[in-house]
PDB file of C-alpha atoms in Angstrom:
ATOM      1  CA  MET F   1      62.389 127.345  44.844  1.00  0.00           C
ATOM      2  CA  LYS F   2      62.663 129.298  48.070  1.00  0.00           C
ATOM      3  CA  GLU F   3      65.972 131.129  48.553  1.00  0.00           C
ATOM      4  CA  SER F   4      68.239 130.196  51.431  1.00  0.00           C
ATOM      5  CA  PRO F   5      69.047 132.887  54.042  1.00  0.00           C
ATOM      6  CA  ALA F   6      72.542 133.244  52.553  1.00  0.00           C
ATOM      7  CA  GLN F   7      71.201 133.724  49.034  1.00  0.00           C
ATOM      8  CA  ALA F   8      68.525 136.161  50.171  1.00  0.00           C
ATOM      9  CA  ALA F   9      71.123 138.235  52.063  1.00  0.00           C
ATOM     10  CA  LEU F  10      73.429 138.499  49.051  1.00  0.00           C
ATOM     11  CA  VAL F  11      71.409 141.441  47.713  1.00  0.00           C
ATOM     12  CA  PRO F  12      71.673 144.057  50.503  1.00  0.00           C
ATOM     13  CA  PHE F  13      68.680 146.191  49.536  1.00  0.00           C
ATOM     14  CA  GLY F  14      66.054 143.912  47.994  1.00  0.00           C
ATOM     15  CA  ASN F  15      63.762 145.567  45.465  1.00  0.00           C
ATOM     16  CA  SER F  16      65.850 148.713  45.375  1.00  0.00           C
ATOM     17  CA  ALA F  17      68.728 146.630  44.095  1.00  0.00           C
ATOM     18  CA  MET F  18      66.543 145.310  41.276  1.00  0.00           C
ATOM     19  CA  ALA F  19      65.774 148.856  40.253  1.00  0.00           C
ATOM     20  CA  LEU F  20      69.489 149.649  40.013  1.00  0.00           C
ATOM     21  CA  GLY F  21      70.505 146.867  37.710  1.00  0.00           C
ATOM     22  CA  PHE F  22      69.473 143.442  38.994  1.00  0.00           C
ATOM     23  CA  SER F  23      67.042 141.520  36.844  1.00  0.00           C
ATOM     24  CA  GLY F  24      65.558 138.005  36.875  1.00  0.00           C
ATOM     25  CA  SER F  25      66.034 135.431  39.597  1.00  0.00           C
ATOM     26  CA  LEU F  26      69.012 135.632  41.937  1.00  0.00           C
ATOM     27  CA  GLY F  27      68.385 132.194  43.392  1.00  0.00           C
ATOM     28  CA  ASN F  28      71.932 130.939  42.777  1.00  0.00           C
ATOM     29  CA  ILE F  29      75.432 132.276  43.181  1.00  0.00           C
ATOM     30  CA  GLU F  30      76.230 132.330  39.442  1.00  0.00           C
ATOM     31  CA  ALA F  31      73.218 134.527  38.700  1.00  0.00           C
ATOM     32  CA  TYR F  32      74.177 136.844  41.553  1.00  0.00           C
ATOM     33  CA  ILE F  33      77.772 137.253  40.355  1.00  0.00           C
ATOM     34  CA  SER F  34      76.591 137.876  36.802  1.00  0.00           C
ATOM     35  CA  ALA F  35      74.179 140.529  38.065  1.00  0.00           C
ATOM     36  CA  VAL F  36      76.645 142.447  40.214  1.00  0.00           C
ATOM     37  CA  ASN F  37      79.193 142.515  37.398  1.00  0.00           C
ATOM     38  CA  ARG F  38      76.628 144.341  35.243  1.00  0.00           C
ATOM     39  CA  LEU F  39      76.046 147.076  37.824  1.00  0.00           C
ATOM     40  CA  PRO F  40      77.520 150.445  36.788  1.00  0.00           C
ATOM     41  CA  MET F  41      80.631 151.709  38.513  1.00  0.00           C
ATOM     42  CA  LEU F  42      80.800 155.205  39.948  1.00  0.00           C
ATOM     43  CA  SER F  43      83.176 157.958  38.968  1.00  0.00           C
ATOM     44  CA  HIS F  44      85.207 159.644  41.696  1.00  0.00           C
ATOM     45  CA  GLU F  45      82.962 162.712  41.560  1.00  0.00           C
ATOM     46  CA  GLU F  46      79.790 160.613  41.842  1.00  0.00           C
ATOM     47  CA  GLU F  47      81.252 158.657  44.753  1.00  0.00           C
ATOM     48  CA  VAL F  48      82.169 161.819  46.666  1.00  0.00           C
ATOM     49  CA  SER F  49      78.748 163.382  46.029  1.00  0.00           C
ATOM     50  CA  LEU F  50      76.881 160.282  47.230  1.00  0.00           C
ATOM     51  CA  ALA F  51      79.105 159.892  50.305  1.00  0.00           C
ATOM     52  CA  ARG F  52      78.466 163.515  51.311  1.00  0.00           C
ATOM     53  CA  ARG F  53      74.707 163.049  50.889  1.00  0.00           C
ATOM     54  CA  LEU F  54      74.910 160.028  53.186  1.00  0.00           C
ATOM     55  CA  ARG F  55      77.057 161.783  55.775  1.00  0.00           C
ATOM     56  CA  ASP F  56      75.262 165.121  55.815  1.00  0.00           C
ATOM     57  CA  LYS F  57      71.658 164.133  55.098  1.00  0.00           C
ATOM     58  CA  ASN F  58      71.598 160.438  56.065  1.00  0.00           C
ATOM     59  CA  ASP F  59      70.420 159.683  52.510  1.00  0.00           C
ATOM     60  CA  LEU F  60      69.900 155.907  52.432  1.00  0.00           C
ATOM     61  CA  GLY F  61      69.401 156.014  48.669  1.00  0.00           C
ATOM     62  CA  ALA F  62      72.959 157.286  48.327  1.00  0.00           C
ATOM     63  CA  ALA F  63      74.175 154.503  50.608  1.00  0.00           C
ATOM     64  CA  GLN F  64      72.457 151.921  48.405  1.00  0.00           C
ATOM     65  CA  LYS F  65      74.163 153.210  45.278  1.00  0.00           C
ATOM     66  CA  LEU F  66      77.559 153.211  46.987  1.00  0.00           C
ATOM     67  CA  VAL F  67      77.115 149.617  48.195  1.00  0.00           C
ATOM     68  CA  LEU F  68      75.713 148.254  44.949  1.00  0.00           C
ATOM     69  CA  SER F  69      78.482 149.774  42.857  1.00  0.00           C
ATOM     70  CA  HIS F  70      81.088 147.929  44.969  1.00  0.00           C
ATOM     71  CA  LEU F  71      79.468 144.491  45.210  1.00  0.00           C
ATOM     72  CA  ARG F  72      81.790 143.197  42.492  1.00  0.00           C
ATOM     73  CA  LEU F  73      84.712 144.047  44.794  1.00  0.00           C
ATOM     74  CA  VAL F  74      83.278 141.738  47.465  1.00  0.00           C
ATOM     75  CA  VAL F  75      82.889 138.922  44.919  1.00  0.00           C
ATOM     76  CA  SER F  76      86.508 139.360  43.823  1.00  0.00           C
ATOM     77  CA  ILE F  77      87.862 139.295  47.378  1.00  0.00           C
ATOM     78  CA  ALA F  78      85.703 136.312  48.368  1.00  0.00           C
ATOM     79  CA  ARG F  79      87.122 134.295  45.473  1.00  0.00           C
ATOM     80  CA  GLY F  80      90.532 134.466  47.133  1.00  0.00           C
ATOM     81  CA  TYR F  81      89.235 132.654  50.237  1.00  0.00           C
ATOM     82  CA  LEU F  82      87.600 129.666  48.534  1.00  0.00           C
ATOM     83  CA  GLY F  83      90.545 127.452  49.555  1.00  0.00           C
ATOM     84  CA  TYR F  84      89.157 127.173  53.084  1.00  0.00           C
ATOM     85  CA  GLY F  85      86.260 125.029  51.904  1.00  0.00           C
ATOM     86  CA  LEU F  86      83.484 127.416  52.957  1.00  0.00           C
ATOM     87  CA  PRO F  87      80.497 128.309  50.729  1.00  0.00           C
ATOM     88  CA  HIS F  88      81.212 131.105  48.253  1.00  0.00           C
ATOM     89  CA  ALA F  89      77.778 132.628  48.913  1.00  0.00           C
ATOM     90  CA  ASP F  90      78.436 132.806  52.655  1.00  0.00           C
ATOM     91  CA  LEU F  91      81.809 134.476  52.113  1.00  0.00           C
ATOM     92  CA  ILE F  92      80.167 137.061  49.853  1.00  0.00           C
ATOM     93  CA  GLN F  93      77.401 137.611  52.381  1.00  0.00           C
ATOM     94  CA  GLU F  94      79.911 138.345  55.151  1.00  0.00           C
ATOM     95  CA  GLY F  95      81.890 140.583  52.798  1.00  0.00           C
ATOM     96  CA  ASN F  96      78.720 142.534  51.974  1.00  0.00           C
ATOM     97  CA  ILE F  97      78.280 143.204  55.683  1.00  0.00           C
ATOM     98  CA  GLY F  98      81.815 144.571  55.802  1.00  0.00           C
ATOM     99  CA  LEU F  99      81.127 146.715  52.734  1.00  0.00           C
ATOM    100  CA  MET F 100      78.042 148.240  54.361  1.00  0.00           C
ATOM    101  CA  LYS F 101      80.053 149.020  57.497  1.00  0.00           C
ATOM    102  CA  ALA F 102      82.690 150.708  55.351  1.00  0.00           C
ATOM    103  CA  VAL F 103      80.116 152.810  53.499  1.00  0.00           C
ATOM    104  CA  LYS F 104      78.629 153.950  56.800  1.00  0.00           C
ATOM    105  CA  ARG F 105      82.031 155.085  58.113  1.00  0.00           C
ATOM    106  CA  PHE F 106      83.495 156.433  54.867  1.00  0.00           C
ATOM    107  CA  ASP F 107      84.666 160.062  54.922  1.00  0.00           C
ATOM    108  CA  PRO F 108      84.662 161.570  51.400  1.00  0.00           C
ATOM    109  CA  ASP F 109      86.911 164.455  52.487  1.00  0.00           C
ATOM    110  CA  GLN F 110      89.890 162.180  53.182  1.00  0.00           C
ATOM    111  CA  ASN F 111      90.720 162.005  49.444  1.00  0.00           C
ATOM    112  CA  VAL F 112      90.665 158.190  49.505  1.00  0.00           C
ATOM    113  CA  ARG F 113      88.600 156.071  47.136  1.00  0.00           C
ATOM    114  CA  LEU F 114      85.932 153.922  48.750  1.00  0.00           C
ATOM    115  CA  VAL F 115      87.350 150.829  47.071  1.00  0.00           C
ATOM    116  CA  SER F 116      90.607 151.212  49.018  1.00  0.00           C
ATOM    117  CA  TYR F 117      88.874 151.987  52.300  1.00  0.00           C
ATOM    118  CA  ALA F 118      86.315 149.196  52.009  1.00  0.00           C
ATOM    119  CA  MET F 119      88.844 146.402  51.370  1.00  0.00           C
ATOM    120  CA  HIS F 120      89.875 146.397  55.043  1.00  0.00           C
ATOM    121  CA  TRP F 121      86.285 146.075  56.288  1.00  0.00           C
ATOM    122  CA  ILE F 122      85.365 143.416  53.735  1.00  0.00           C
ATOM    123  CA  LYS F 123      88.400 141.263  54.562  1.00  0.00           C
ATOM    124  CA  ALA F 124      87.892 141.726  58.301  1.00  0.00           C
ATOM    125  CA  GLU F 125      84.356 140.306  58.131  1.00  0.00           C
ATOM    126  CA  MET F 126      85.477 137.397  55.949  1.00  0.00           C
ATOM    127  CA  HIS F 127      88.396 136.624  58.252  1.00  0.00           C
ATOM    128  CA  GLU F 128      86.102 136.551  61.274  1.00  0.00           C
ATOM    129  CA  TYR F 129      83.683 134.230  59.477  1.00  0.00           C
ATOM    130  CA  ILE F 130      86.463 131.865  58.387  1.00  0.00           C
ATOM    131  CA  LEU F 131      87.982 131.679  61.855  1.00  0.00           C
ATOM    132  CA  LYS F 132      84.604 130.890  63.424  1.00  0.00           C
ATOM    133  CA  ASN F 133      83.529 128.295  60.894  1.00  0.00           C
ATOM    134  CA  TRP F 134      86.612 126.617  59.445  1.00  0.00           C
ATOM    135  CA  ARG F 135      86.730 124.173  62.318  1.00  0.00           C
ATOM    136  CA  LEU F 136      84.479 123.477  65.296  1.00  0.00           C
ATOM    137  CA  VAL F 137      87.452 124.289  67.514  1.00  0.00           C
ATOM    138  CA  LYS F 138      88.931 127.730  66.939  1.00  0.00           C
ATOM    139  CA  VAL F 139      92.398 127.548  65.412  1.00  0.00           C
ATOM    140  CA  ALA F 140      93.427 131.187  65.770  1.00  0.00           C
ATOM    141  CA  THR F 141      92.725 133.305  68.827  1.00  0.00           C
ATOM    142  CA  THR F 142      95.763 135.601  69.133  1.00  0.00           C
ATOM    143  CA  LYS F 143      97.003 138.209  66.671  1.00  0.00           C
ATOM    144  CA  ALA F 144     100.056 136.098  65.836  1.00  0.00           C
ATOM    145  CA  GLN F 145      97.912 133.011  65.234  1.00  0.00           C
ATOM    146  CA  ARG F 146      95.579 134.929  62.925  1.00  0.00           C
ATOM    147  CA  LYS F 147      98.558 136.150  60.926  1.00  0.00           C
ATOM    148  CA  LEU F 148      99.855 132.613  60.638  1.00  0.00           C
ATOM    149  CA  PHE F 149      96.463 131.167  59.724  1.00  0.00           C
ATOM    150  CA  PHE F 150      96.015 133.397  56.688  1.00  0.00           C
ATOM    151  CA  ASN F 151      99.644 133.240  55.505  1.00  0.00           C
ATOM    152  CA  LEU F 152     100.690 129.656  56.161  1.00  0.00           C
ATOM    153  CA  ARG F 153      98.664 128.130  53.313  1.00  0.00           C
ATOM    154  CA  SER F 154     100.162 130.452  50.693  1.00  0.00           C
ATOM    155  CA  HIS F 155     103.746 129.965  51.944  1.00  0.00           C
ATOM    156  CA  LYS F 156     103.668 126.183  51.808  1.00  0.00           C
ATOM    157  CA  GLU F 157     105.084 124.839  48.541  1.00  0.00           C
ATOM    158  CA  SER F 158     103.330 121.458  48.804  1.00  0.00           C
ATOM    159  CA  LEU F 159     101.080 119.386  51.044  1.00  0.00           C
ATOM    160  CA  ASP F 160     104.136 117.913  52.759  1.00  0.00           C
ATOM    161  CA  ALA F 161     105.293 119.140  56.151  1.00  0.00           C
ATOM    162  CA  MET F 162     107.448 122.253  56.099  1.00  0.00           C
ATOM    163  CA  THR F 163     111.198 121.818  56.398  1.00  0.00           C
ATOM    164  CA  PRO F 164     113.060 123.468  59.300  1.00  0.00           C
ATOM    165  CA  ALA F 165     114.445 126.051  56.882  1.00  0.00           C
ATOM    166  CA  GLN F 166     110.948 126.914  55.612  1.00  0.00           C
ATOM    167  CA  VAL F 167     109.679 127.195  59.194  1.00  0.00           C
ATOM    168  CA  ASP F 168     112.516 129.593  60.053  1.00  0.00           C
ATOM    169  CA  ASP F 169     111.933 131.705  56.933  1.00  0.00           C
ATOM    170  CA  LEU F 170     108.194 132.024  57.601  1.00  0.00           C
ATOM    171  CA  ALA F 171     108.709 132.820  61.280  1.00  0.00           C
ATOM    172  CA  LYS F 172     111.170 135.547  60.334  1.00  0.00           C
ATOM    173  CA  SER F 173     108.990 137.074  57.598  1.00  0.00           C
ATOM    174  CA  LEU F 174     105.898 137.179  59.856  1.00  0.00           C
ATOM    175  CA  ASN F 175     107.846 138.106  63.001  1.00  0.00           C
ATOM    176  CA  VAL F 176     106.530 135.198  65.045  1.00  0.00           C
ATOM    177  CA  LYS F 177     108.186 132.354  66.941  1.00  0.00           C
ATOM    178  CA  ARG F 178     109.120 129.236  64.988  1.00  0.00           C
ATOM    179  CA  GLU F 179     107.261 127.173  67.604  1.00  0.00           C
ATOM    180  CA  GLU F 180     104.064 129.050  66.698  1.00  0.00           C
ATOM    181  CA  VAL F 181     104.582 128.218  63.012  1.00  0.00           C
ATOM    182  CA  ILE F 182     105.002 124.517  63.815  1.00  0.00           C
ATOM    183  CA  GLU F 183     101.941 124.504  66.075  1.00  0.00           C
ATOM    184  CA  MET F 184      99.707 126.220  63.498  1.00  0.00           C
ATOM    185  CA  GLU F 185     100.865 123.906  60.705  1.00  0.00           C
ATOM    186  CA  THR F 186     100.035 120.893  62.892  1.00  0.00           C
ATOM    187  CA  ARG F 187      96.592 122.246  63.749  1.00  0.00           C
ATOM    188  CA  MET F 188      95.747 123.110  60.140  1.00  0.00           C
ATOM    189  CA  SER F 189      96.924 119.803  58.729  1.00  0.00           C
ATOM    190  CA  GLY F 190      95.040 117.699  61.278  1.00  0.00           C
ATOM    191  CA  ARG F 191      91.792 116.213  60.073  1.00  0.00           C
ATOM    192  CA  ASP F 192      88.427 116.597  61.782  1.00  0.00           C
ATOM    193  CA  ILE F 193      87.213 113.597  63.773  1.00  0.00           C
ATOM    194  CA  ALA F 194      83.569 112.653  64.216  1.00  0.00           C
ATOM    195  CA  LEU F 195      82.493 112.910  67.849  1.00  0.00           C
ATOM    196  CA  GLU F 196      80.325 109.814  67.535  1.00  0.00           C
ATOM    197  CA  ALA F 197      81.124 106.600  65.679  1.00  0.00           C
ATOM    198  CA  GLN F 198      79.599 106.199  62.221  1.00  0.00           C
ATOM    199  CA  SER F 199      78.784 102.515  62.702  1.00  0.00           C
ATOM    200  CA  ASP F 200      77.232 100.229  65.298  1.00  0.00           C
ATOM    201  CA  ASP F 201      80.095  97.769  65.604  1.00  0.00           C
ATOM    202  CA  GLU F 202      82.801  97.434  68.229  1.00  0.00           C
ATOM    203  CA  ASP F 203      84.495 100.591  66.981  1.00  0.00           C
ATOM    204  CA  ASP F 204      81.914 102.616  68.913  1.00  0.00           C
ATOM    205  CA  LYS F 205      83.925 102.262  72.094  1.00  0.00           C
ATOM    206  CA  PHE F 206      86.862 104.087  70.461  1.00  0.00           C
ATOM    207  CA  ALA F 207      84.876 107.123  69.288  1.00  0.00           C
ATOM    208  CA  PRO F 208      85.694 110.371  71.188  1.00  0.00           C
ATOM    209  CA  ILE F 209      82.210 110.474  72.714  1.00  0.00           C
ATOM    210  CA  ALA F 210      83.055 107.267  74.613  1.00  0.00           C
ATOM    211  CA  TYR F 211      85.992 108.740  76.505  1.00  0.00           C
ATOM    212  CA  LEU F 212      85.270 112.473  76.449  1.00  0.00           C
ATOM    213  CA  SER F 213      81.882 112.263  78.139  1.00  0.00           C
ATOM    214  CA  SER F 214      81.683 112.857  81.859  1.00  0.00           C
ATOM    215  CA  ASP F 215      79.306 111.166  84.281  1.00  0.00           C
ATOM    216  CA  ALA F 216      79.503 114.167  86.579  1.00  0.00           C
ATOM    217  CA  ASN F 217      76.878 116.088  84.596  1.00  0.00           C
ATOM    218  CA  GLU F 218      74.568 113.128  84.017  1.00  0.00           C
ATOM    219  CA  PRO F 219      71.111 114.282  85.281  1.00  0.00           C
ATOM    220  CA  THR F 220      70.639 111.514  87.840  1.00  0.00           C
ATOM    221  CA  ARG F 221      74.097 111.978  89.302  1.00  0.00           C
ATOM    222  CA  ALA F 222      73.696 115.745  89.365  1.00  0.00           C
ATOM    223  CA  LEU F 223      70.403 115.399  91.248  1.00  0.00           C
ATOM    224  CA  GLU F 224      71.955 112.996  93.716  1.00  0.00           C
ATOM    225  CA  ALA F 225      74.832 115.409  94.292  1.00  0.00           C
ATOM    226  CA  GLN F 226      72.400 118.260  94.966  1.00  0.00           C
ATOM    227  CA  GLN F 227      70.432 116.166  97.431  1.00  0.00           C
ATOM    228  CA  TYR F 228      73.618 115.097  99.197  1.00  0.00           C
ATOM    229  CA  ASP F 229      74.845 118.693  99.472  1.00  0.00           C
ATOM    230  CA  ARG F 230      71.483 119.794 100.836  1.00  0.00           C
ATOM    231  CA  MET F 231      71.484 116.972 103.373  1.00  0.00           C
ATOM    232  CA  GLN F 232      75.042 117.823 104.433  1.00  0.00           C
ATOM    233  CA  SER F 233      74.236 121.438 105.114  1.00  0.00           C
ATOM    234  CA  GLU F 234      70.570 122.157 105.782  1.00  0.00           C
ATOM    235  CA  GLY F 235      69.580 118.610 106.766  1.00  0.00           C
ATOM    236  CA  LEU F 236      72.409 118.040 109.224  1.00  0.00           C
ATOM    237  CA  ALA F 237      71.844 121.381 110.923  1.00  0.00           C
ATOM    238  CA  THR F 238      68.115 120.620 111.298  1.00  0.00           C
ATOM    239  CA  ALA F 239      68.748 117.136 112.692  1.00  0.00           C
ATOM    240  CA  LEU F 240      71.271 118.388 115.249  1.00  0.00           C
ATOM    241  CA  GLY F 241      68.905 121.185 116.259  1.00  0.00           C
ATOM    242  CA  LYS F 242      66.272 118.653 117.333  1.00  0.00           C
ATOM    243  CA  LEU F 243      68.610 116.971 119.861  1.00  0.00           C
ATOM    244  CA  ASP F 244      68.982 117.944 123.492  1.00  0.00           C
ATOM    245  CA  ALA F 245      72.253 119.615 124.487  1.00  0.00           C
ATOM    246  CA  ARG F 246      73.907 116.435 125.870  1.00  0.00           C
ATOM    247  CA  SER F 247      72.975 114.261 122.879  1.00  0.00           C
ATOM    248  CA  ARG F 248      74.154 116.927 120.472  1.00  0.00           C
ATOM    249  CA  ARG F 249      77.471 117.272 122.291  1.00  0.00           C
ATOM    250  CA  ILE F 250      78.040 113.517 122.157  1.00  0.00           C
ATOM    251  CA  VAL F 251      77.241 113.231 118.422  1.00  0.00           C
ATOM    252  CA  GLU F 252      79.398 116.221 117.504  1.00  0.00           C
ATOM    253  CA  ALA F 253      82.335 115.006 119.634  1.00  0.00           C
ATOM    254  CA  ARG F 254      82.085 111.461 118.248  1.00  0.00           C
ATOM    255  CA  TRP F 255      81.408 112.124 114.546  1.00  0.00           C
ATOM    256  CA  LEU F 256      81.807 115.777 113.620  1.00  0.00           C
ATOM    257  CA  ALA F 257      84.841 116.976 115.530  1.00  0.00           C
ATOM    258  CA  ASN F 258      87.466 115.918 112.951  1.00  0.00           C
ATOM    259  CA  ASP F 259      87.307 115.405 109.197  1.00  0.00           C
ATOM    260  CA  ASP F 260      89.173 112.092 109.450  1.00  0.00           C
ATOM    261  CA  GLY F 261      86.438 110.600 111.680  1.00  0.00           C
ATOM    262  CA  SER F 262      88.707 110.280 114.725  1.00  0.00           C
ATOM    263  CA  GLY F 263      86.318 111.646 117.320  1.00  0.00           C
ATOM    264  CA  ALA F 264      86.226 111.358 121.101  1.00  0.00           C
ATOM    265  CA  THR F 265      86.012 107.911 122.697  1.00  0.00           C
ATOM    266  CA  LEU F 266      83.107 106.642 124.800  1.00  0.00           C
ATOM    267  CA  HIS F 267      85.293 106.672 127.912  1.00  0.00           C
ATOM    268  CA  GLU F 268      86.399 110.286 127.352  1.00  0.00           C
ATOM    269  CA  LEU F 269      82.784 111.412 127.112  1.00  0.00           C
ATOM    270  CA  ALA F 270      81.823 109.200 130.085  1.00  0.00           C
ATOM    271  CA  ASP F 271      84.364 111.075 132.206  1.00  0.00           C
ATOM    272  CA  GLU F 272      83.061 114.425 130.918  1.00  0.00           C
ATOM    273  CA  PHE F 273      79.433 113.686 131.840  1.00  0.00           C
ATOM    274  CA  GLY F 274      80.108 111.512 134.890  1.00  0.00           C
ATOM    275  CA  VAL F 275      78.272 108.445 133.567  1.00  0.00           C
ATOM    276  CA  SER F 276      79.344 105.044 132.284  1.00  0.00           C
ATOM    277  CA  ALA F 277      80.668 104.434 128.764  1.00  0.00           C
ATOM    278  CA  GLU F 278      77.662 102.170 128.156  1.00  0.00           C
ATOM    279  CA  ARG F 279      75.299 105.055 128.955  1.00  0.00           C
ATOM    280  CA  ILE F 280      77.153 107.289 126.454  1.00  0.00           C
ATOM    281  CA  ARG F 281      76.738 104.549 123.826  1.00  0.00           C
ATOM    282  CA  GLN F 282      72.993 104.342 124.504  1.00  0.00           C
ATOM    283  CA  ILE F 283      72.571 108.135 124.226  1.00  0.00           C
ATOM    284  CA  GLU F 284      74.586 108.158 121.027  1.00  0.00           C
ATOM    285  CA  SER F 285      72.561 105.336 119.501  1.00  0.00           C
ATOM    286  CA  SER F 286      69.262 107.036 120.361  1.00  0.00           C
ATOM    287  CA  ALA F 287      70.464 110.396 118.985  1.00  0.00           C
ATOM    288  CA  LEU F 288      71.672 108.882 115.699  1.00  0.00           C
ATOM    289  CA  LYS F 289      68.358 107.077 115.250  1.00  0.00           C
ATOM    290  CA  LYS F 290      66.471 110.332 115.791  1.00  0.00           C
ATOM    291  CA  MET F 291      68.732 112.173 113.333  1.00  0.00           C
ATOM    292  CA  LYS F 292      68.261 109.455 110.737  1.00  0.00           C
ATOM    293  CA  GLY F 293      64.514 110.018 110.831  1.00  0.00           C
ATOM    294  CA  THR F 294      64.972 113.762 110.317  1.00  0.00           C
ATOM    295  CA  LEU F 295      67.471 113.320 107.466  1.00  0.00           C
ATOM    296  CA  ALA F 296      65.119 110.926 105.641  1.00  0.00           C
ATOM    297  CA  ALA F 297      63.149 113.944 104.469  1.00  0.00           C
ATOM    298  CA  TYR F 298      66.241 115.213 102.613  1.00  0.00           C
ATOM    299  CA  ALA F 299      67.203 111.940 100.943  1.00  0.00           C
TER     300      ALA F 299
END
């Protein structure tokens, strides 16, 4: 059976990993965990020596040994995040990425064990993965919300809503506002809703897709809007440009002078040009007919 991308990525260095302790098929998570738990751990002296070889000589073989010897740490940390309902293999995969970042940045002269340094990077990658994938809509975007997200589940004593006293205690211990605790608890306890109805009966009209969709972006309407905008700008300017000066003045004064459509009257324009109101009407009618023909190309 072909391995999934998550399973294939669990072993960071492929065949090299096999040579350092992996054996048999790693096509499932149980086999992977069993394999990493059999990998030898490094002494402090070995860890420092390998880290210096990586830092000073860019020795990728040393980096492999450092990563492989700490894969069991990633498995252990990932087990603590299974309560979020995400695949164990995916959590381990993200943790392995964090471990490799830690190995790359590790300074052996700081007198700190890699296991302590790497925990931050491993958890950071897992946290990011959980926040992106736990729900379609992100539930934690600020620092305070992230703190709440990863602490609220462990502070709740049951599945029931938190009491006011519990909300106050948690807000105080995490140094956040009680309103933020209430909001995060509401968001985490809410269930996911299918965007589209799961049946073909009358319930379809109550599915979110029925009232969240917008006609504004429907292709036909969008095309019509573009054509209208083009006609309003380019088309109108072209049509007016084909009129003689008097006809253009009459059309603009009658129809384009004010946004509310209250343009000049026939008699006002008759006085301006020294002709009868009927003559102004005839000029206007002829001009509008000519403009209509021009604008037809933009419709």
